[in-house]
CSV table of N, CA and C in Angstrom, one decimal:
chain,number,residue,atom,x,y,z
L,49,ALA,N,-222.1,102.2,-7.1
L,49,ALA,CA,-223.0,101.2,-7.4
L,49,ALA,C,-222.5,100.3,-8.5
L,50,THR,N,-221.6,100.8,-9.3
L,50,THR,CA,-221.1,100.0,-10.4
L,50,THR,C,-220.4,98.7,-9.9
L,51,PRO,N,-219.6,98.7,-8.9
L,51,PRO,CA,-218.9,97.4,-8.5
L,51,PRO,C,-220.0,96.4,-8.0
L,52,HIS,N,-221.0,96.9,-7.3
L,52,HIS,CA,-222.1,96.1,-6.8
L,52,HIS,C,-222.9,95.4,-7.9
L,53,VAL,N,-223.2,96.2,-9.0
L,53,VAL,CA,-223.9,95.7,-10.0
L,53,VAL,C,-223.1,94.7,-10.9
L,54,ALA,N,-221.8,95.1,-11.1
L,54,ALA,CA,-220.9,94.1,-11.8
L,54,ALA,C,-220.8,92.9,-11.0
L,55,GLY,N,-220.7,92.9,-9.6
L,55,GLY,CA,-220.6,91.7,-8.9
L,55,GLY,C,-221.9,90.9,-9.0
L,56,LEU,N,-223.0,91.5,-8.9
L,56,LEU,CA,-224.3,90.7,-9.1
L,56,LEU,C,-224.4,90.1,-10.5
L,57,ILE,N,-223.9,90.8,-11.5
L,57,ILE,CA,-224.0,90.2,-12.8
L,57,ILE,C,-223.0,89.1,-12.9
L,58,ALA,N,-221.8,89.2,-12.3
L,58,ALA,CA,-221.0,88.0,-12.3
L,58,ALA,C,-221.6,86.9,-11.6
L,59,TYR,N,-222.3,87.1,-10.4
L,59,TYR,CA,-222.9,86.1,-9.7
L,59,TYR,C,-224.1,85.4,-10.6
L,60,LEU,N,-224.8,86.2,-11.3
L,60,LEU,CA,-225.9,85.7,-12.1
L,60,LEU,C,-225.4,84.9,-13.3
L,61,ILE,N,-224.3,85.3,-13.8
L,61,ILE,CA,-223.6,84.5,-14.9
L,61,ILE,C,-223.2,83.1,-14.3
L,62,GLY,N,-222.6,83.2,-13.1
L,62,GLY,CA,-222.2,82.0,-12.5
L,62,GLY,C,-223.3,81.0,-12.2
L,63,LYS,N,-224.4,81.5,-11.8
L,63,LYS,CA,-225.6,80.7,-11.5
L,63,LYS,C,-226.3,80.2,-12.7
L,64,ASN,N,-226.3,81.1,-13.7
L,64,ASN,CA,-227.2,80.8,-14.9
L,64,ASN,C,-226.5,80.4,-16.2
L,65,GLY,N,-225.2,80.4,-16.1
L,65,GLY,CA,-224.4,80.2,-17.3
L,65,GLY,C,-224.2,81.5,-18.1
L,66,ASN,N,-223.3,81.4,-19.1
L,66,ASN,CA,-222.9,82.6,-19.8
L,66,ASN,C,-224.1,83.0,-20.7
L,67,SER,N,-224.9,83.9,-20.3
L,67,SER,CA,-226.0,84.4,-21.0
L,67,SER,C,-225.7,85.7,-21.8
L,68,SER,N,-226.6,86.0,-22.7
L,68,SER,CA,-226.3,87.3,-23.5
L,68,SER,C,-226.6,88.5,-22.6
L,69,PRO,N,-226.0,89.6,-22.9
L,69,PRO,CA,-226.2,90.8,-22.1
L,69,PRO,C,-227.7,91.2,-22.1
L,70,ALA,N,-228.5,90.9,-23.1
L,70,ALA,CA,-229.9,91.2,-23.1
L,70,ALA,C,-230.6,90.3,-22.0
L,71,ALA,N,-230.2,89.0,-22.0
L,71,ALA,CA,-230.9,88.1,-21.0
L,71,ALA,C,-230.4,88.5,-19.6
L,72,ILE,N,-229.3,88.9,-19.4
L,72,ILE,CA,-228.8,89.3,-18.1
L,72,ILE,C,-229.6,90.5,-17.6
L,73,THR,N,-229.7,91.5,-18.5
L,73,THR,CA,-230.5,92.7,-18.3
L,73,THR,C,-231.9,92.4,-17.8
L,74,VAL,N,-232.6,91.5,-18.5
L,74,VAL,CA,-233.9,91.1,-18.2
L,74,VAL,C,-234.0,90.4,-16.8
L,75,LEU,N,-233.0,89.6,-16.5
L,75,LEU,CA,-233.0,88.9,-15.3
L,75,LEU,C,-232.7,89.9,-14.1
L,76,LEU,N,-231.8,90.8,-14.3
L,76,LEU,CA,-231.5,91.8,-13.3
L,76,LEU,C,-232.7,92.7,-13.0
L,77,LYS,N,-233.4,93.1,-14.0
L,77,LYS,CA,-234.6,93.9,-13.9
L,77,LYS,C,-235.7,93.1,-13.2
L,78,ALA,N,-235.8,91.8,-13.5
L,78,ALA,CA,-236.8,90.9,-12.8
L,78,ALA,C,-236.5,90.8,-11.3
L,79,LEU,N,-235.3,90.8,-10.9
L,79,LEU,CA,-234.9,90.7,-9.6
L,79,LEU,C,-234.9,91.9,-8.7
L,80,SER,N,-235.0,93.1,-9.4
L,80,SER,CA,-235.0,94.3,-8.7
L,80,SER,C,-236.3,94.7,-8.0
L,81,VAL,N,-236.3,95.6,-7.1
L,81,VAL,CA,-237.4,96.0,-6.3
L,81,VAL,C,-237.6,97.5,-6.5
L,82,LYS,N,-238.6,98.0,-7.1
L,82,LYS,CA,-238.8,99.4,-7.3
L,82,LYS,C,-239.3,100.1,-6.1
L,83,GLY,N,-239.0,101.4,-5.9
L,83,GLY,CA,-239.5,102.2,-4.8
L,83,GLY,C,-238.9,102.0,-3.5
L,84,VAL,N,-237.8,101.3,-3.4
L,84,VAL,CA,-237.2,101.0,-2.1
L,84,VAL,C,-236.4,102.2,-1.6
L,85,ILE,N,-235.7,102.9,-2.6
L,85,ILE,CA,-234.9,104.0,-2.3
L,85,ILE,C,-235.7,105.2,-2.7
L,86,SER,N,-236.0,106.2,-1.9
L,86,SER,CA,-236.7,107.4,-2.3
L,86,SER,C,-236.2,108.6,-1.6
L,87,GLY,N,-236.5,109.7,-2.1
L,87,GLY,CA,-236.2,111.0,-1.5
L,87,GLY,C,-234.7,111.4,-1.8
L,88,ILE,N,-234.1,110.9,-2.8
L,88,ILE,CA,-232.8,111.2,-3.1
L,88,ILE,C,-232.8,112.3,-4.2
L,89,ARG,N,-232.0,113.4,-4.0
L,89,ARG,CA,-231.9,114.5,-4.9
L,89,ARG,C,-231.2,114.1,-6.2
L,90,ALA,N,-231.7,114.7,-7.2
L,90,ALA,CA,-231.0,114.4,-8.5
L,90,ALA,C,-229.5,114.7,-8.5
L,91,TYR,N,-228.7,114.0,-9.1
L,91,TYR,CA,-227.3,114.1,-9.2
L,91,TYR,C,-226.5,114.0,-7.8
L,92,LEU,N,-227.2,113.4,-6.8
L,92,LEU,CA,-226.6,113.3,-5.5
L,92,LEU,C,-225.2,112.5,-5.6
L,93,PHE,N,-225.2,111.4,-6.5
L,93,PHE,CA,-224.1,110.6,-6.5
L,93,PHE,C,-223.0,111.1,-7.4
L,94,LEU,N,-223.2,112.3,-8.0
L,94,LEU,CA,-222.1,112.9,-8.8
L,94,LEU,C,-221.3,113.9,-8.0
L,95,ARG,N,-221.6,114.2,-6.7
L,95,ARG,CA,-220.9,115.1,-5.9
L,95,ARG,C,-219.8,114.4,-5.2
L,96,SER,N,-218.8,115.1,-4.7
L,96,SER,CA,-217.8,114.6,-3.9
L,96,SER,C,-218.4,114.2,-2.5
L,97,ALA,N,-217.8,113.2,-1.9
L,97,ALA,CA,-218.2,112.7,-0.6
L,97,ALA,C,-218.0,113.8,0.5
L,98,ALA,N,-216.8,114.4,0.5
L,98,ALA,CA,-216.4,115.4,1.5
L,98,ALA,C,-215.7,116.6,0.8
L,99,ARG,N,-215.9,117.7,1.4
L,99,ARG,CA,-215.2,118.9,0.9
L,99,ARG,C,-214.0,119.2,1.6
L,100,ARG,N,-213.8,118.7,2.8
L,100,ARG,CA,-212.5,118.9,3.5
L,100,ARG,C,-212.2,117.6,4.1
L,101,PRO,N,-210.9,117.3,4.4
L,101,PRO,CA,-210.5,116.1,5.0
L,101,PRO,C,-211.0,116.0,6.4
L,102,LEU,N,-211.3,114.7,6.9
L,102,LEU,CA,-211.8,114.5,8.2
L,102,LEU,C,-210.6,114.5,9.2
L,103,THR,N,-210.7,115.0,10.4
L,103,THR,CA,-209.7,115.0,11.4
L,103,THR,C,-210.1,114.3,12.6
L,104,ALA,N,-209.2,113.7,13.3
L,104,ALA,CA,-209.6,113.1,14.6
L,104,ALA,C,-209.7,114.0,15.7
């Protein structure tokens, strides 16, 4: 998610000028939508994607 968030922040800075980190945080939270992603187990994103290589 980090590259996506960094890209969105770069976009917001481009649209709104060079704002403070606090102002960008407020704007980012105002644009977010809560409750869209649900049912995800804790620490899901900290695991490896695959345990063995994929084969054709």
